[in-house]
Coordinates of C-alpha atoms and ligand atoms in Angstrom, one line a residue:
Chain A
M1 CA 5.7 -49.0 57.4
A2 CA 8.0 -47.6 54.9
G3 CA 5.9 -49.0 52.1
K4 CA 2.8 -47.6 53.6
K5 CA 4.4 -44.2 53.9
A6 CA 5.5 -44.4 50.3
L7 CA 2.0 -45.3 49.2
L8 CA 0.5 -42.4 51.2
T9 CA 3.0 -40.0 49.7
A10 CA 2.4 -41.3 46.2
A11 CA -1.4 -40.9 46.7
A12 CA -0.9 -37.4 48.0
G13 CA 1.3 -36.6 45.0
L14 CA -1.4 -37.7 42.6
T15 CA -3.9 -35.6 44.5
A16 CA -1.7 -32.6 44.1
G17 CA -1.2 -33.3 40.5
A18 CA -4.9 -33.6 40.0
V19 CA -5.4 -30.3 41.8
A20 CA -2.9 -28.6 39.5
L21 CA -4.7 -30.1 36.4
R22 CA -8.0 -28.8 37.7
R23 CA -6.5 -25.4 38.3
L24 CA -4.9 -25.4 34.9
T25 CA -8.2 -25.9 33.3
A26 CA -10.9 -24.7 35.6
R27 CA -11.1 -21.1 34.7
S28 CA -14.6 -20.4 33.8
P29 CA -15.4 -19.9 30.2
E30 CA -17.2 -16.6 30.7
P31 CA -18.0 -15.1 27.3
D32 CA -16.1 -12.0 28.2
D33 CA -13.0 -14.0 29.0
T34 CA -12.5 -15.0 25.4
H35 CA -12.2 -11.3 24.5
R36 CA -9.6 -10.6 27.1
W37 CA -6.1 -9.7 25.8
L38 CA -3.4 -12.2 26.4
V39 CA -0.2 -10.3 27.3
V40 CA 3.5 -10.9 27.7
T41 CA 6.2 -8.3 28.4
V42 CA 9.2 -8.5 26.1
Q43 CA 12.6 -7.2 27.2
R44 CA 13.1 -5.3 23.9
A45 CA 12.3 -1.7 22.7
P46 CA 8.9 -1.2 21.2
D47 CA 10.5 -0.7 17.8
D48 CA 11.9 -4.1 17.8
V49 CA 8.6 -5.8 18.5
R50 CA 6.7 -6.3 15.2
P51 CA 4.1 -9.0 16.0
H52 CA 3.1 -9.9 12.5
E53 CA 6.7 -10.6 11.6
I54 CA 7.4 -13.0 14.3
G55 CA 7.0 -16.7 13.2
P56 CA 4.6 -18.0 15.9
L57 CA 2.2 -15.1 15.7
K58 CA 2.5 -14.5 11.9
D59 CA 0.8 -17.9 11.4
F60 CA -2.4 -16.6 12.9
G61 CA -2.7 -13.9 10.2
D62 CA -5.9 -11.9 10.3
R63 CA -7.5 -14.1 12.9
I64 CA -5.8 -12.1 15.7
E65 CA -5.4 -8.5 16.6
T66 CA -2.3 -7.3 18.4
R67 CA -1.3 -4.3 20.4
I68 CA 2.1 -3.1 21.8
N69 CA 2.8 -0.6 24.5
A70 CA 6.0 0.5 26.2
A71 CA 6.1 -1.1 29.6
P72 CA 6.6 1.1 32.6
G73 CA 10.1 1.6 34.0
D74 CA 12.8 -0.3 32.1
R75 CA 10.7 -3.3 31.7
G76 CA 10.6 -3.4 27.8
T77 CA 7.4 -3.8 25.7
E78 CA 4.0 -5.2 26.5
L79 CA 2.8 -7.4 23.6
A80 CA -0.9 -8.3 23.6
A81 CA -3.0 -10.6 21.3
R82 CA -6.5 -11.8 21.0
F83 CA -8.8 -13.4 18.5
R84 CA -10.8 -11.0 16.4
D85 CA -13.8 -13.2 16.4
P86 CA -13.6 -15.6 19.4
A87 CA -17.0 -17.1 18.6
A88 CA -15.8 -18.2 15.2
E89 CA -12.7 -19.7 16.7
G90 CA -14.8 -22.2 18.8
G91 CA -13.3 -23.8 21.9
G92 CA -13.5 -21.7 25.1
S93 CA -15.3 -24.4 27.0
V94 CA -13.8 -26.3 29.9
A95 CA -14.1 -29.5 27.8
A96 CA -12.2 -27.9 25.0
R97 CA -9.6 -26.8 27.4
V98 CA -9.1 -30.1 29.1
A99 CA -8.9 -31.8 25.7
G100 CA -6.3 -29.3 24.6
D101 CA -8.6 -28.0 21.8
D102 CA -9.1 -24.4 23.0
P103 CA -7.5 -22.0 20.4
R104 CA -6.5 -19.6 23.1
Q105 CA -4.1 -22.3 24.3
D106 CA -2.3 -22.0 20.9
L107 CA -2.3 -18.3 21.1
R108 CA -0.8 -18.3 24.6
R109 CA 1.9 -20.7 23.4
A110 CA 2.6 -18.5 20.4
L111 CA 2.9 -15.4 22.6
R112 CA 5.4 -17.0 24.9
E113 CA 7.4 -18.3 21.9
A114 CA 7.4 -14.9 20.3
K115 CA 8.8 -13.4 23.5
A116 CA 11.4 -16.2 23.9
L117 CA 12.5 -15.7 20.2
L118 CA 12.8 -11.8 20.7
E119 CA 14.6 -12.1 24.0
A120 CA 16.7 -15.2 23.9
G121 CA 16.8 -16.0 20.2
E122 CA 15.4 -19.4 20.5
V123 CA 12.5 -21.4 22.1
L124 CA 13.9 -23.9 24.6
L125 CA 12.9 -27.4 23.6
P126 CA 12.7 -30.2 26.1
D127 CA 15.3 -33.0 26.1
A128 CA 14.9 -35.7 23.6
P129 CA 14.5 -38.5 23.4
P130 CA 12.5 -38.7 26.7
T131 CA 13.8 -41.2 29.4
D132 CA 10.6 -41.8 31.2
H133 CA 8.2 -44.7 30.8
E134 CA 4.6 -45.3 31.7
S135 CA 3.5 -45.5 35.3
P136 CA 0.1 -44.7 36.9
G137 CA 1.1 -41.3 38.2
G138 CA 3.2 -40.6 35.1
K139 CA 0.2 -40.5 32.8
L140 CA -1.3 -37.5 34.6
I141 CA 2.0 -35.7 34.7
G142 CA 2.4 -36.4 31.0
T143 CA -0.9 -34.8 30.3
L144 CA -0.1 -31.8 32.5
S145 CA 3.2 -31.4 30.6
R146 CA 1.6 -31.5 27.3
R147 CA -0.9 -28.9 28.2
A148 CA 1.4 -26.7 30.1
G149 CA 2.8 -24.8 27.1
G150 CA -0.6 -23.5 26.2
E151 CA -2.0 -23.0 29.7
G152 CA -1.4 -20.7 32.6
V153 CA -2.5 -17.3 33.9
L154 CA -1.1 -15.3 31.0
Chain B
M1 CA 24.5 -44.3 28.5
K2 CA 24.0 -45.0 32.2
A3 CA 21.8 -42.6 34.3
L4 CA 20.3 -42.4 37.8
C5 CA 16.5 -42.4 37.4
W6 CA 13.7 -41.8 39.7
E7 CA 11.4 -44.8 39.5
G8 CA 8.8 -43.9 42.2
V9 CA 8.6 -42.6 45.7
D10 CA 11.8 -43.7 47.6
R11 CA 13.0 -45.7 44.5
L12 CA 16.1 -44.8 42.5
S13 CA 17.8 -47.0 40.0
V14 CA 20.6 -46.9 37.4
E15 CA 19.2 -47.4 33.9
Q16 CA 20.3 -47.4 30.3
V17 CA 18.9 -44.3 28.6
P18 CA 19.5 -42.7 25.2
D19 CA 22.4 -40.2 25.1
P20 CA 21.3 -36.6 25.1
I21 CA 21.4 -34.6 21.9
L22 CA 21.7 -30.9 21.0
R23 CA 18.2 -29.6 20.7
N24 CA 18.8 -25.8 20.4
D25 CA 21.6 -23.8 18.8
Q26 CA 22.7 -22.4 22.2
D27 CA 23.1 -25.9 23.8
M28 CA 26.2 -27.8 24.5
I29 CA 26.8 -31.4 25.7
V30 CA 28.9 -32.0 28.8
R31 CA 30.6 -35.3 29.8
L32 CA 30.2 -35.6 33.5
V33 CA 33.3 -35.6 35.7
A34 CA 31.5 -35.4 39.0
G35 CA 28.0 -34.7 40.3
T36 CA 26.7 -34.5 43.8
T37 CA 23.7 -35.3 46.1
C38 CA 21.6 -32.3 47.2
G39 CA 19.0 -31.9 50.0
S40 CA 16.6 -30.7 47.2
D41 CA 16.8 -34.2 45.6
L42 CA 15.5 -35.7 48.9
H43 CA 12.3 -33.7 48.5
L44 CA 11.9 -35.2 44.9
I45 CA 12.8 -38.8 46.0
G46 CA 10.4 -38.7 48.9
G47 CA 7.6 -37.7 46.5
Y48 CA 7.0 -34.2 48.1
I49 CA 7.4 -32.6 44.7
P50 CA 4.7 -34.6 42.8
F51 CA 5.7 -33.8 39.2
M52 CA 8.0 -36.7 38.5
R53 CA 7.6 -39.4 36.0
A54 CA 9.1 -42.9 36.3
G55 CA 12.4 -42.8 34.4
D56 CA 13.2 -39.2 35.0
V57 CA 17.0 -38.6 35.3
I58 CA 17.8 -36.6 38.5
G59 CA 20.9 -34.5 39.6
H60 CA 21.6 -30.8 39.2
E61 CA 25.1 -30.0 40.6
F62 CA 28.0 -30.9 38.3
V63 CA 31.3 -30.3 36.7
G64 CA 32.4 -31.8 33.5
E65 CA 34.1 -31.5 30.1
V66 CA 32.5 -30.0 27.0
V67 CA 32.2 -32.5 24.3
E68 CA 29.9 -30.9 21.8
V69 CA 28.8 -27.3 21.2
G70 CA 25.8 -25.9 19.3
P71 CA 26.4 -23.5 16.4
A72 CA 25.4 -20.4 18.6
V73 CA 27.6 -21.1 21.6
R74 CA 30.3 -18.4 21.8
R75 CA 31.9 -18.6 25.2
H76 CA 32.8 -22.3 25.3
A77 CA 34.7 -24.8 23.2
V78 CA 35.1 -28.6 23.2
G79 CA 37.5 -29.6 25.9
D80 CA 36.6 -26.8 28.4
R81 CA 36.3 -27.9 32.0
V82 CA 33.1 -26.3 33.3
V83 CA 30.9 -26.0 36.3
V84 CA 27.3 -25.6 35.5
C85 CA 24.6 -23.7 37.4
S86 CA 21.7 -25.9 38.6
F87 CA 19.2 -23.3 37.3
V88 CA 19.0 -22.5 33.6
G89 CA 18.9 -18.8 32.6
C90 CA 18.4 -17.4 29.1
G91 CA 20.5 -14.4 30.0
R92 CA 18.3 -11.9 28.2
C93 CA 14.9 -11.7 29.8
W94 CA 14.2 -8.9 32.3
Y95 CA 14.8 -11.2 35.2
C96 CA 18.2 -12.5 34.0
A97 CA 19.2 -9.0 33.0
N98 CA 18.4 -7.9 36.6
D99 CA 20.5 -10.9 38.1
L100 CA 17.4 -12.8 39.2
W101 CA 18.3 -15.9 37.3
S102 CA 16.1 -18.5 39.0
L103 CA 13.1 -16.4 37.8
C104 CA 14.0 -16.6 34.1
D105 CA 11.0 -16.3 31.9
N106 CA 12.3 -18.5 29.0
T107 CA 13.7 -21.8 30.4
N108 CA 10.7 -23.7 31.8
T109 CA 9.3 -25.9 29.1
N110 CA 6.1 -26.5 31.1
P111 CA 5.2 -22.9 32.2
G112 CA 1.6 -23.7 32.7
I113 CA 2.3 -25.8 35.8
G114 CA 4.2 -23.2 37.7
Q115 CA 1.6 -20.6 36.7
A116 CA -1.2 -22.7 38.2
L117 CA 0.8 -23.5 41.3
F118 CA 2.6 -20.3 42.1
G119 CA 0.9 -17.7 39.9
A120 CA 3.9 -17.5 37.6
D121 CA 6.4 -19.9 36.0
T122 CA 10.0 -19.9 37.2
A123 CA 13.3 -21.0 35.6
G124 CA 14.1 -24.6 34.6
I125 CA 16.4 -26.6 36.8
F126 CA 18.3 -29.7 35.7
G127 CA 16.6 -32.9 36.9
Y128 CA 14.0 -31.3 39.0
S129 CA 10.6 -32.5 37.9
H130 CA 8.2 -31.5 35.1
A131 CA 7.0 -28.5 37.1
M132 CA 10.4 -27.0 37.2
G133 CA 11.2 -27.3 33.5
G134 CA 11.2 -31.0 32.7
L135 CA 15.0 -30.9 31.8
R136 CA 17.1 -34.1 32.2
G137 CA 19.2 -34.3 35.3
S138 CA 23.0 -34.6 35.5
H139 CA 23.6 -37.9 37.3
A140 CA 24.5 -39.5 34.0
E141 CA 27.5 -39.9 31.7
Y142 CA 26.4 -37.0 29.6
V143 CA 24.0 -34.0 30.0
R144 CA 22.7 -31.3 27.7
V145 CA 23.3 -27.8 28.9
P146 CA 20.9 -25.3 27.3
F147 CA 21.9 -21.6 27.1
A148 CA 25.4 -22.7 27.7
D149 CA 27.0 -19.3 27.3
Y150 CA 25.1 -18.1 30.4
G151 CA 24.9 -21.2 32.7
A152 CA 28.4 -22.8 32.3
F153 CA 31.5 -21.4 33.8
T154 CA 35.1 -22.4 33.0
V155 CA 36.8 -23.6 36.1
P156 CA 40.1 -21.6 36.7
E157 CA 43.4 -23.4 36.8
G158 CA 44.2 -24.3 40.4
V159 CA 40.6 -25.1 41.5
D160 CA 40.1 -28.8 41.6
D161 CA 37.0 -30.6 40.4
T162 CA 35.6 -31.3 43.9
S163 CA 36.0 -27.7 45.0
A164 CA 34.4 -26.5 41.9
L165 CA 31.5 -29.0 42.0
F166 CA 29.6 -27.3 44.9
V167 CA 29.7 -23.9 43.1
S168 CA 26.9 -25.4 40.9
D169 CA 24.3 -25.0 43.6
S170 CA 25.0 -25.1 47.4
V171 CA 27.7 -22.5 47.5
P172 CA 25.8 -19.8 45.6
T173 CA 22.6 -20.7 47.4
G174 CA 24.3 -20.1 50.9
W175 CA 25.9 -16.9 49.6
M176 CA 22.6 -15.6 48.3
G177 CA 21.0 -16.1 51.7
A178 CA 23.6 -14.0 53.4
D179 CA 23.8 -11.4 50.6
L180 CA 20.1 -10.9 50.0
G181 CA 19.4 -11.3 53.7
G182 CA 21.4 -8.1 54.0
V183 CA 24.2 -9.5 56.3
G184 CA 26.8 -6.8 57.1
P185 CA 29.5 -5.8 59.5
G186 CA 28.4 -6.0 63.2
D187 CA 25.5 -8.4 62.5
V188 CA 24.7 -11.6 64.5
V189 CA 23.5 -14.3 62.1
A190 CA 21.9 -17.5 62.9
V191 CA 21.6 -20.3 60.3
W192 CA 19.3 -23.3 60.6
G193 CA 20.7 -26.4 59.0
C194 CA 24.4 -27.6 58.7
G195 CA 24.0 -29.3 55.3
A196 CA 26.1 -27.9 52.5
V197 CA 23.6 -25.0 52.0
G198 CA 23.6 -24.0 55.6
Q199 CA 27.4 -24.2 56.0
M200 CA 27.9 -22.1 52.9
A201 CA 25.4 -19.5 54.2
A202 CA 27.3 -19.3 57.5
R203 CA 30.6 -19.1 55.7
A204 CA 29.2 -16.3 53.5
A205 CA 28.0 -14.5 56.6
V206 CA 31.5 -14.7 58.1
L207 CA 33.1 -13.4 54.9
L208 CA 30.5 -10.5 54.6
G209 CA 31.7 -9.2 58.0
A210 CA 29.1 -10.6 60.5
E211 CA 30.3 -10.2 64.1
R212 CA 29.0 -13.6 65.2
V213 CA 27.6 -16.5 63.3
I214 CA 25.6 -19.3 65.0
S215 CA 24.6 -22.6 63.2
I216 CA 21.9 -24.9 64.3
D217 CA 21.5 -28.7 63.7
R218 CA 21.5 -31.9 65.6
V219 CA 23.8 -34.1 63.5
P220 CA 27.1 -34.2 65.6
E221 CA 29.5 -34.6 62.6
R222 CA 27.8 -31.8 60.8
L223 CA 28.0 -29.5 63.9
R224 CA 31.7 -30.3 64.3
M225 CA 32.4 -29.7 60.6
T226 CA 30.7 -26.4 60.7
E227 CA 32.7 -25.2 63.7
R228 CA 36.0 -26.3 62.1
H229 CA 35.6 -25.3 58.5
V230 CA 33.2 -22.5 58.6
G231 CA 34.2 -20.7 61.7
S232 CA 30.7 -20.6 63.1
E233 CA 29.5 -21.3 66.6
V234 CA 27.0 -24.0 66.9
I235 CA 23.9 -25.1 68.8
D236 CA 22.6 -28.7 68.9
Y237 CA 18.8 -28.3 68.9
S238 CA 18.2 -31.8 70.1
S239 CA 19.7 -31.0 73.5
T240 CA 19.2 -27.2 73.7
D241 CA 16.3 -24.8 73.8
V242 CA 17.3 -22.9 70.7
G243 CA 15.2 -19.8 71.4
A244 CA 16.6 -19.3 74.9
E245 CA 20.1 -20.1 73.8
L246 CA 20.0 -17.5 71.0
R247 CA 18.6 -14.8 73.3
E248 CA 21.3 -15.5 75.8
R249 CA 24.0 -15.3 73.1
T250 CA 22.6 -12.1 71.6
G251 CA 22.1 -9.9 74.6
G252 CA 18.4 -10.7 74.7
R253 CA 17.9 -9.1 71.2
G254 CA 17.8 -12.1 68.9
P255 CA 19.8 -12.6 65.7
D256 CA 19.7 -9.7 63.2
V257 CA 19.5 -12.1 60.3
C258 CA 18.1 -15.6 60.4
I259 CA 18.8 -17.9 57.5
E260 CA 16.7 -21.0 57.1
A261 CA 18.6 -23.9 55.2
V262 CA 16.5 -26.9 56.2
G263 CA 13.4 -27.0 53.9
M264 CA 10.1 -28.8 53.7
E265 CA 11.1 -31.9 55.4
A266 CA 12.3 -30.3 58.6
H267 CA 12.6 -32.4 61.7
S268 CA 11.5 -31.6 65.2
D269 CA 10.8 -33.3 68.5
G270 CA 7.4 -33.2 70.1
P271 CA 3.8 -33.1 69.1
M272 CA 4.1 -30.4 66.4
H273 CA 6.3 -32.8 64.4
V274 CA 3.6 -35.5 64.4
Y275 CA 1.0 -32.9 63.5
D276 CA 3.0 -31.6 60.7
Q277 CA 4.0 -35.0 59.3
V278 CA 0.4 -36.3 59.3
K279 CA -0.9 -33.1 57.7
Q280 CA 1.9 -33.3 55.1
Q281 CA 1.2 -36.9 54.2
L282 CA -2.5 -36.3 53.9
R283 CA -1.6 -33.3 51.7
L284 CA -3.5 -30.9 54.1
Q285 CA -0.3 -29.1 53.9
T286 CA 2.5 -29.7 51.5
D287 CA 5.5 -28.7 53.6
R288 CA 6.8 -28.9 57.2
P289 CA 8.0 -25.5 58.2
T290 CA 9.5 -26.2 61.6
A291 CA 12.7 -24.2 61.2
V292 CA 10.9 -21.3 59.5
R293 CA 8.7 -20.9 62.4
Q294 CA 11.5 -21.1 64.9
A295 CA 13.6 -18.5 62.8
I296 CA 10.7 -16.1 62.9
H297 CA 10.3 -16.4 66.6
A298 CA 13.9 -16.1 67.3
C299 CA 14.6 -13.1 65.0
R300 CA 15.2 -9.7 66.6
K301 CA 12.6 -7.0 66.1
G302 CA 13.0 -5.4 62.7
G303 CA 15.3 -8.2 61.6
T304 CA 15.4 -10.4 58.4
V305 CA 14.5 -14.0 57.9
F306 CA 15.8 -15.5 54.6
I307 CA 14.3 -18.8 53.6
L308 CA 16.7 -20.9 51.4
G309 CA 15.1 -24.3 52.2
V310 CA 12.8 -25.5 49.4
F311 CA 9.0 -25.4 49.9
A312 CA 6.6 -26.4 47.3
G313 CA 3.1 -25.3 48.4
A314 CA 1.2 -24.3 51.5
V315 CA 2.2 -24.5 55.1
D316 CA 0.2 -24.5 58.3
K317 CA 0.6 -22.5 61.5
F318 CA 2.7 -19.8 59.8
P319 CA 3.4 -17.2 62.6
L320 CA 2.2 -14.2 60.6
G321 CA 1.5 -12.3 63.9
A322 CA 5.2 -12.4 64.7
V323 CA 6.1 -11.2 61.2
I324 CA 3.9 -8.1 61.4
N325 CA 4.2 -7.2 65.0
K326 CA 8.0 -7.6 65.1
G327 CA 8.3 -5.7 61.8
L328 CA 10.3 -8.5 60.1
T329 CA 11.4 -8.7 56.5
V330 CA 10.8 -12.2 55.3
R331 CA 12.4 -13.2 52.0
G332 CA 13.2 -16.3 50.1
A333 CA 14.5 -17.4 46.7
Q334 CA 15.7 -20.2 44.6
M335 CA 19.3 -19.5 43.9
H336 CA 20.4 -16.9 41.4
G337 CA 23.7 -18.8 40.8
Q338 CA 24.9 -17.0 37.7
R339 CA 25.1 -13.8 39.8
Y340 CA 27.6 -15.3 42.2
I341 CA 29.6 -18.1 40.5
P342 CA 32.5 -16.2 39.0
M343 CA 33.1 -14.4 42.3
L344 CA 32.9 -17.7 44.2
L345 CA 35.3 -19.4 41.9
D346 CA 37.8 -16.5 42.4
R347 CA 37.4 -16.8 46.2
I348 CA 38.0 -20.5 46.1
A349 CA 41.1 -20.0 43.9
A350 CA 42.3 -17.3 46.5
G351 CA 41.9 -19.8 49.4
E352 CA 39.2 -17.7 51.1
L353 CA 36.5 -20.3 50.8
S354 CA 36.8 -24.0 51.4
T355 CA 34.2 -26.3 49.8
S356 CA 35.9 -29.7 49.3
H357 CA 35.6 -30.6 53.0
M358 CA 31.8 -31.2 52.3
A359 CA 32.7 -34.1 49.9
T360 CA 32.6 -36.8 52.6
H361 CA 32.1 -39.7 50.2
T362 CA 32.9 -40.5 46.5
V363 CA 31.0 -43.2 44.6
S364 CA 30.3 -44.5 41.1
L365 CA 27.0 -44.1 39.3
D366 CA 26.2 -47.7 40.1
E367 CA 26.5 -46.9 43.8
A368 CA 24.5 -43.7 43.7
P369 CA 21.2 -45.2 45.0
T370 CA 23.1 -46.5 48.1
A371 CA 24.8 -43.0 48.4
Y372 CA 21.4 -41.3 48.4
D373 CA 20.1 -43.6 51.1
M374 CA 23.1 -42.7 53.2
F375 CA 22.7 -39.0 52.5
K376 CA 19.1 -39.1 53.3
H377 CA 19.5 -40.8 56.7
K378 CA 22.7 -38.7 57.4
T379 CA 24.6 -41.9 58.2
D380 CA 28.4 -42.4 58.2
G381 CA 28.9 -38.7 58.5
C382 CA 27.7 -38.0 54.9
V383 CA 27.3 -34.3 54.1
R384 CA 27.6 -34.6 50.3
A385 CA 28.3 -37.8 48.3
V386 CA 30.2 -37.1 45.1
I387 CA 29.2 -39.3 42.2
R388 CA 31.8 -39.9 39.5
P389 CA 30.1 -41.5 36.5
G390 CA 33.5 -42.1 34.9
G391 CA 34.6 -44.0 38.0
Ligands
NAD401 N1 17.0 -22.0 47.5 C1 17.8 -22.8 46.7 O1 18.1 -22.4 45.6 C2 18.3 -24.1 47.2 C3 19.4 -24.7 46.5 C4 19.8 -25.9 47.1 C5 19.2 -26.5 48.2 N2 18.1 -25.8 48.8 C6 17.3 -26.4 49.9 O2 18.1 -26.1 51.0 C7 17.8 -27.0 52.0 C8 19.1 -27.7 52.6 O3 19.8 -28.3 51.6 P1 21.0 -29.2 52.0 O4 21.6 -29.8 50.7 O5 22.0 -28.5 52.9 O6 20.3 -30.4 52.8 P2 20.7 -31.5 53.9 O7 19.6 -32.4 53.9 O8 22.1 -31.9 53.6 O9 20.8 -30.6 55.2 C9 19.6 -30.2 55.9 C10 20.1 -30.1 57.4 O10 19.0 -29.6 58.2 C11 19.0 -30.2 59.4 N3 17.7 -30.0 60.1 C12 16.5 -30.7 60.0 N4 15.6 -30.2 60.7 C13 16.1 -29.1 61.4 C14 15.6 -28.2 62.3 N5 14.3 -28.2 62.7 N6 16.4 -27.2 62.8 C15 17.7 -27.1 62.3 N7 18.2 -28.0 61.4 C16 17.4 -29.0 61.0 C17 19.3 -31.6 59.1 O11 19.9 -32.4 60.2 C18 20.4 -31.4 58.0 O12 21.7 -31.4 58.5 C19 16.9 -28.1 51.3 O13 15.5 -27.8 51.6 C20 17.2 -27.8 49.9 O14 16.0 -28.2 49.0 C21 17.7 -24.6 48.2
ZN402 ZN1 20.6 -28.5 44.9
ZN403 ZN1 16.1 -15.3 31.3

């Protein structure tokens, strides 16, 4: 009975993991979507936010355009970025996204890292070395975690 | 070093794992003096938070001694005795700056998972799955503490390790429920759950001036402990109609503030429990919200329900009609520990707040799997088992 319950719960867990993976990757690759600005709000004054001087964004050079606005209230600065020529970047398909080959994933990660550097002075790294080992459910979660830095609603 | 690892649903084991290392300049390494079991761990162990990998170290409430500090740590030095908040906050994003620490923008190393599940990522927690940051847990000989200046607090002289330990998590969680639930003088407050979180919520309500505090559970030792150490009245829900009893004790109004400290594995008698359990196991709902439903029904018109229990996803039969028609405020949060910890340590030092009574058992790391089993089944009067990796 206990074994059966554990199995059921594990199966349910896998399903939920799969649902999350689908949601992580399922947004439609509408042509317009690749033109959309990706935006983070940084808890710093606009004068302190110079996108092309921040490591993670600097590396994109002229491939990206950026924009900054003062956020309403006391919420800091809105920092936005997008590719100048999304078609030339490639990716954008569901397949590219699942494979982790969508350049917008790198841009999302770079924006988050830029925000973390400006606010907290460092990008938090996961613990090392990892303590986990292979298991059937673990593989999926490993994939999810690897993708998670470049994914999301941002 | 030795660590307590999650190996699969309902399977914990003590393993040999590599020592943690400093990864960021603001990190420090703490040698564990004591850690403890938490109701939140039960949700992980039972597989209800499906983002664990075999070998993940669990544990998130702990006190210890600083053994190594990164070059950017300013407020701590080797040798400090510290209690560490279970949630990791960067201290400088908008959320941390506004004392909403469990919502920190910069401490979840897997932000895409939370964004997919909840629409936004939330702060990292020690040992609480890859969805909640993927950081190693503290049931080990050593643990890495990121953003150490913000999450670790030096324990004052005169506060012993066991009393300080619960200030990591259960004490600030309970306090937050009463504080953000708006408890004030003259209020009648009802608290569902007499675990450490519920007891601390009830105690906070007393200290914030509530006129009457009523705690609800069915485990006799926990009910007795709550009466004795918290100064709350109690109701045994296994033998009492909770709604009717609360109406009678509150002049027919219902409690002004209802605090839920039970969570997604809530128990109940009767057909709804079977219904919820089956739906939860088939993943048609992820959580069993029995106590939340009861709190919403019992709450007085215009009152507040604060949800401290952890829920991961969607629930079924949520009484939205009662919320809107009775004009309720429903609020919940993971705990913003850094906001309360210094004040709580001061209150413990001043003798206003007792926490050590919740440490009903003390075990070694090797005995931790057995201790979790006892904690899960609430046997032998277990409220919190303290795990001492150093013996
Ligand atoms: N919000 C936060 O930041 C935070 C922090 C810590 C813990 N938590 C959550 O708080 C909850 C409680 O944690 P804990 O460590 O005290 O757990 P615990 O397991 O020790 O206590 C839970 C208590 O609830 C009682 N209970 C079960 N069903 C009930 C019902 N229908 N009505 C009334 N009581 C009922 C149980 O008998 C038990 O005594 C958990 O869900 C945990 O995940 C939240
Ligand atoms: Zn906890
Ligand atoms: Zn923060």
